[in-house]
């Protein structure tokens, strides 16, 4: 599947809309890395868990690293 076929959590969409730097860094990642982040963020059932996961991995996204790098 293409990365665009995976759902992006609303919490992550809001963060990307707030930060142009984060959006640029995320789109610069390879499709596989983008997909891994989206699947990991979306796997959480509660909003608070999704938000904490996003917060935790923002520095890694900004460095251009994948979820497991």
mmCIF file of N, CA and C in Angstrom:
data_model
loop_
_atom_site.group_PDB
_atom_site.id
_atom_site.type_symbol
_atom_site.label_atom_id
_atom_site.label_comp_id
_atom_site.label_asym_id
_atom_site.label_seq_id
_atom_site.Cartn_x
_atom_site.Cartn_y
_atom_site.Cartn_z
ATOM 1 N N UNK A 1 0.836 -1.191 0.000
ATOM 2 C CA UNK A 1 0.000 0.000 0.000
ATOM 3 C C UNK A 1 0.871 1.242 0.000
ATOM 4 N N UNK A 2 0.323 2.295 -0.544
ATOM 5 C CA UNK A 2 1.025 3.574 -0.527
ATOM 6 C C UNK A 2 0.802 4.246 0.826
ATOM 7 N N UNK A 3 1.730 5.102 1.212
ATOM 8 C CA UNK A 3 1.631 5.798 2.491
ATOM 9 C C UNK A 3 0.354 6.613 2.572
ATOM 10 N N UNK A 4 -0.083 7.184 1.448
ATOM 11 C CA UNK A 4 -1.287 8.011 1.447
ATOM 12 C C UNK A 4 -2.544 7.195 1.755
ATOM 13 N N UNK A 5 -2.474 5.869 1.656
ATOM 14 C CA UNK A 5 -3.626 5.018 1.933
ATOM 15 C C UNK A 5 -3.821 4.754 3.427
ATOM 16 N N UNK A 6 -2.828 5.110 4.243
ATOM 17 C CA UNK A 6 -2.935 4.913 5.687
ATOM 18 C C UNK A 6 -3.535 6.162 6.323
ATOM 19 N N UNK A 7 -4.363 5.952 7.323
ATOM 20 C CA UNK A 7 -5.009 7.089 7.972
ATOM 21 C C UNK A 7 -4.024 7.802 8.886
ATOM 22 N N UNK A 8 -4.086 9.127 8.829
ATOM 23 C CA UNK A 8 -3.247 9.934 9.693
ATOM 24 C C UNK A 8 -4.091 10.395 10.877
ATOM 25 N N UNK A 9 -3.665 10.111 12.094
ATOM 26 C CA UNK A 9 -4.434 10.525 13.266
ATOM 27 C C UNK A 9 -4.638 12.049 13.291
ATOM 28 N N UNK A 10 -5.794 12.477 13.748
ATOM 29 C CA UNK A 10 -6.112 13.906 13.813
ATOM 30 C C UNK A 10 -5.083 14.685 14.630
ATOM 31 N N UNK A 11 -4.605 14.076 15.705
ATOM 32 C CA UNK A 11 -3.627 14.741 16.564
ATOM 33 C C UNK A 11 -2.351 15.061 15.786
ATOM 34 N N UNK A 12 -1.941 14.137 14.919
ATOM 35 C CA UNK A 12 -0.727 14.351 14.133
ATOM 36 C C UNK A 12 -0.982 15.368 13.030
ATOM 37 N N UNK A 13 -2.166 15.349 12.436
ATOM 38 C CA UNK A 13 -2.514 16.344 11.423
ATOM 39 C C UNK A 13 -2.430 17.751 12.000
ATOM 40 N N UNK A 14 -2.944 17.911 13.222
ATOM 41 C CA UNK A 14 -2.913 19.223 13.880
ATOM 42 C C UNK A 14 -1.483 19.671 14.137
ATOM 43 N N UNK A 15 -0.635 18.726 14.566
ATOM 44 C CA UNK A 15 0.769 19.084 14.822
ATOM 45 C C UNK A 15 1.468 19.491 13.536
ATOM 46 N N UNK A 16 1.193 18.799 12.438
ATOM 47 C CA UNK A 16 1.800 19.145 11.159
ATOM 48 C C UNK A 16 1.316 20.513 10.681
ATOM 49 N N UNK A 17 0.041 20.818 10.923
ATOM 50 C CA UNK A 17 -0.508 22.111 10.520
ATOM 51 C C UNK A 17 0.114 23.253 11.322
ATOM 52 N N UNK A 18 0.444 22.991 12.585
ATOM 53 C CA UNK A 18 1.037 24.023 13.447
ATOM 54 C C UNK A 18 2.497 24.289 13.110
ATOM 55 N N UNK A 19 3.215 23.286 12.676
ATOM 56 C CA UNK A 19 4.658 23.403 12.485
ATOM 57 C C UNK A 19 5.062 23.051 11.049
ATOM 58 N N UNK A 20 5.475 24.078 10.314
ATOM 59 C CA UNK A 20 5.927 23.860 8.938
ATOM 60 C C UNK A 20 7.226 23.059 8.919
ATOM 61 N N UNK A 21 8.071 23.259 9.925
ATOM 62 C CA UNK A 21 9.342 22.531 10.010
ATOM 63 C C UNK A 21 9.081 21.035 10.183
ATOM 64 N N UNK A 22 8.145 20.704 11.054
ATOM 65 C CA UNK A 22 7.800 19.294 11.279
ATOM 66 C C UNK A 22 7.206 18.679 10.017
ATOM 67 N N UNK A 23 6.338 19.407 9.348
ATOM 68 C CA UNK A 23 5.706 18.893 8.131
ATOM 69 C C UNK A 23 6.754 18.628 7.052
ATOM 70 N N UNK A 24 7.693 19.555 6.906
ATOM 71 C CA UNK A 24 8.750 19.386 5.910
ATOM 72 C C UNK A 24 9.613 18.182 6.253
ATOM 73 N N UNK A 25 9.949 18.030 7.541
ATOM 74 C CA UNK A 25 10.775 16.897 7.976
ATOM 75 C C UNK A 25 10.044 15.573 7.756
ATOM 76 N N UNK A 26 8.740 15.538 8.048
ATOM 77 C CA UNK A 26 7.977 14.304 7.877
ATOM 78 C C UNK A 26 7.864 13.927 6.401
ATOM 79 N N UNK A 27 7.605 14.895 5.544
ATOM 80 C CA UNK A 27 7.488 14.582 4.113
ATOM 81 C C UNK A 27 8.828 14.205 3.502
ATOM 82 N N UNK A 28 9.929 14.615 4.135
ATOM 83 C CA UNK A 28 11.261 14.252 3.636
ATOM 84 C C UNK A 28 11.634 12.809 3.975
ATOM 85 N N UNK A 29 10.927 12.211 4.930
ATOM 86 C CA UNK A 29 11.192 10.816 5.286
ATOM 87 C C UNK A 29 10.797 9.893 4.145
ATOM 88 N N UNK A 30 11.408 8.729 4.106
ATOM 89 C CA UNK A 30 11.032 7.751 3.087
ATOM 90 C C UNK A 30 9.601 7.276 3.345
ATOM 91 N N UNK A 31 8.915 6.803 2.317
ATOM 92 C CA UNK A 31 7.537 6.325 2.518
ATOM 93 C C UNK A 31 7.421 5.247 3.591
ATOM 94 N N UNK A 32 8.394 4.374 3.688
ATOM 95 C CA UNK A 32 8.360 3.322 4.698
ATOM 96 C C UNK A 32 8.442 3.879 6.112
ATOM 97 N N UNK A 33 9.280 4.878 6.296
ATOM 98 C CA UNK A 33 9.403 5.505 7.615
ATOM 99 C C UNK A 33 8.133 6.263 7.965
ATOM 100 N N UNK A 34 7.564 6.960 6.987
ATOM 101 C CA UNK A 34 6.297 7.668 7.219
ATOM 102 C C UNK A 34 5.220 6.672 7.643
ATOM 103 N N UNK A 35 5.143 5.567 6.924
ATOM 104 C CA UNK A 35 4.136 4.543 7.192
ATOM 105 C C UNK A 35 4.303 3.978 8.600
ATOM 106 N N UNK A 36 5.543 3.720 9.006
ATOM 107 C CA UNK A 36 5.800 3.168 10.333
ATOM 108 C C UNK A 36 5.312 4.126 11.417
ATOM 109 N N UNK A 37 5.588 5.408 11.258
ATOM 110 C CA UNK A 37 5.117 6.396 12.234
ATOM 111 C C UNK A 37 3.594 6.449 12.262
ATOM 112 N N UNK A 38 2.971 6.495 11.091
ATOM 113 C CA UNK A 38 1.505 6.591 11.044
ATOM 114 C C UNK A 38 0.850 5.369 11.685
ATOM 115 N N UNK A 39 1.371 4.196 11.410
ATOM 116 C CA UNK A 39 0.808 2.980 12.003
ATOM 117 C C UNK A 39 0.985 2.979 13.519
ATOM 118 N N UNK A 40 2.152 3.415 13.983
ATOM 119 C CA UNK A 40 2.428 3.435 15.416
ATOM 120 C C UNK A 40 1.531 4.451 16.131
ATOM 121 N N UNK A 41 1.398 5.644 15.552
ATOM 122 C CA UNK A 41 0.557 6.671 16.170
ATOM 123 C C UNK A 41 -0.912 6.245 16.175
ATOM 124 N N UNK A 42 -1.375 5.669 15.076
ATOM 125 C CA UNK A 42 -2.786 5.301 14.947
ATOM 126 C C UNK A 42 -3.151 4.064 15.774
ATOM 127 N N UNK A 43 -2.166 3.272 16.158
ATOM 128 C CA UNK A 43 -2.453 2.046 16.903
ATOM 129 C C UNK A 43 -2.987 2.320 18.307
ATOM 130 N N UNK A 44 -2.682 3.478 18.843
ATOM 131 C CA UNK A 44 -3.155 3.817 20.190
ATOM 132 C C UNK A 44 -4.643 4.146 20.141
ATOM 133 N N UNK A 45 -5.381 3.655 21.127
ATOM 134 C CA UNK A 45 -6.828 3.865 21.136
ATOM 135 C C UNK A 45 -7.221 5.189 21.770
ATOM 136 N N UNK A 46 -6.476 5.623 22.771
ATOM 137 C CA UNK A 46 -6.828 6.858 23.466
ATOM 138 C C UNK A 46 -6.083 8.048 22.882
ATOM 139 N N UNK A 47 -6.763 9.185 22.875
ATOM 140 C CA UNK A 47 -6.177 10.424 22.368
ATOM 141 C C UNK A 47 -4.912 10.785 23.135
ATOM 142 N N UNK A 48 -4.960 10.640 24.437
ATOM 143 C CA UNK A 48 -3.791 11.014 25.250
ATOM 144 C C UNK A 48 -2.571 10.166 24.897
ATOM 145 N N UNK A 49 -2.787 8.907 24.606
ATOM 146 C CA UNK A 49 -1.676 8.031 24.236
ATOM 147 C C UNK A 49 -1.116 8.433 22.877
ATOM 148 N N UNK A 50 -1.997 8.723 21.930
ATOM 149 C CA UNK A 50 -1.533 9.168 20.607
ATOM 150 C C UNK A 50 -0.717 10.451 20.733
ATOM 151 N N UNK A 51 -1.222 11.399 21.537
ATOM 152 C CA UNK A 51 -0.506 12.665 21.705
ATOM 153 C C UNK A 51 0.859 12.458 22.349
ATOM 154 N N UNK A 52 0.944 11.584 23.337
ATOM 155 C CA UNK A 52 2.232 11.354 23.993
ATOM 156 C C UNK A 52 3.216 10.662 23.050
ATOM 157 N N UNK A 53 2.723 9.751 22.227
ATOM 158 C CA UNK A 53 3.594 9.096 21.248
ATOM 159 C C UNK A 53 4.124 10.104 20.238
ATOM 160 N N UNK A 54 3.251 10.976 19.777
ATOM 161 C CA UNK A 54 3.651 11.997 18.805
ATOM 162 C C UNK A 54 4.717 12.905 19.416
ATOM 163 N N UNK A 55 4.471 13.369 20.643
ATOM 164 C CA UNK A 55 5.428 14.242 21.329
ATOM 165 C C UNK A 55 6.791 13.553 21.475
ATOM 166 N N UNK A 56 6.762 12.281 21.812
ATOM 167 C CA UNK A 56 7.996 11.534 22.042
ATOM 168 C C UNK A 56 8.838 11.421 20.772
ATOM 169 N N UNK A 57 8.184 11.272 19.619
ATOM 170 C CA UNK A 57 8.913 11.009 18.386
ATOM 171 C C UNK A 57 9.144 12.229 17.501
ATOM 172 N N UNK A 58 8.642 13.397 17.878
ATOM 173 C CA UNK A 58 8.886 14.599 17.078
ATOM 174 C C UNK A 58 10.384 14.878 16.911
ATOM 175 N N UNK A 59 11.197 14.823 17.985
ATOM 176 C CA UNK A 59 12.634 15.076 17.787
ATOM 177 C C UNK A 59 13.279 14.107 16.801
ATOM 178 N N UNK A 60 12.845 12.844 16.830
ATOM 179 C CA UNK A 60 13.397 11.850 15.923
ATOM 180 C C UNK A 60 12.988 12.145 14.474
ATOM 181 N N UNK A 61 11.745 12.586 14.270
ATOM 182 C CA UNK A 61 11.281 12.943 12.926
ATOM 183 C C UNK A 61 12.095 14.123 12.413
ATOM 184 N N UNK A 62 12.322 15.103 13.277
ATOM 185 C CA UNK A 62 13.085 16.296 12.876
ATOM 186 C C UNK A 62 14.527 15.955 12.500
ATOM 187 N N UNK A 63 15.068 14.875 13.074
ATOM 188 C CA UNK A 63 16.427 14.442 12.756
ATOM 189 C C UNK A 63 16.456 13.600 11.480
ATOM 190 N N UNK A 64 15.258 13.241 10.962
ATOM 191 C CA UNK A 64 15.200 12.420 9.743
ATOM 192 C C UNK A 64 15.352 10.938 10.010
ATOM 193 N N UNK A 65 15.124 10.539 11.235
ATOM 194 C CA UNK A 65 15.261 9.132 11.609
ATOM 195 C C UNK A 65 13.907 8.420 11.565
ATOM 196 N N UNK A 66 13.973 7.119 11.352
ATOM 197 C CA UNK A 66 12.767 6.312 11.347
ATOM 198 C C UNK A 66 12.361 5.921 12.751
ATOM 199 N N UNK A 67 11.255 5.240 12.873
ATOM 200 C CA UNK A 67 10.722 4.837 14.158
ATOM 201 C C UNK A 67 11.696 3.963 14.944
ATOM 202 N N UNK A 68 12.374 3.050 14.273
ATOM 203 C CA UNK A 68 13.259 2.107 14.953
ATOM 204 C C UNK A 68 14.738 2.384 14.713
ATOM 205 N N UNK A 69 15.061 3.560 14.241
ATOM 206 C CA UNK A 69 16.482 3.900 13.980
ATOM 207 C C UNK A 69 17.207 4.275 15.254
#
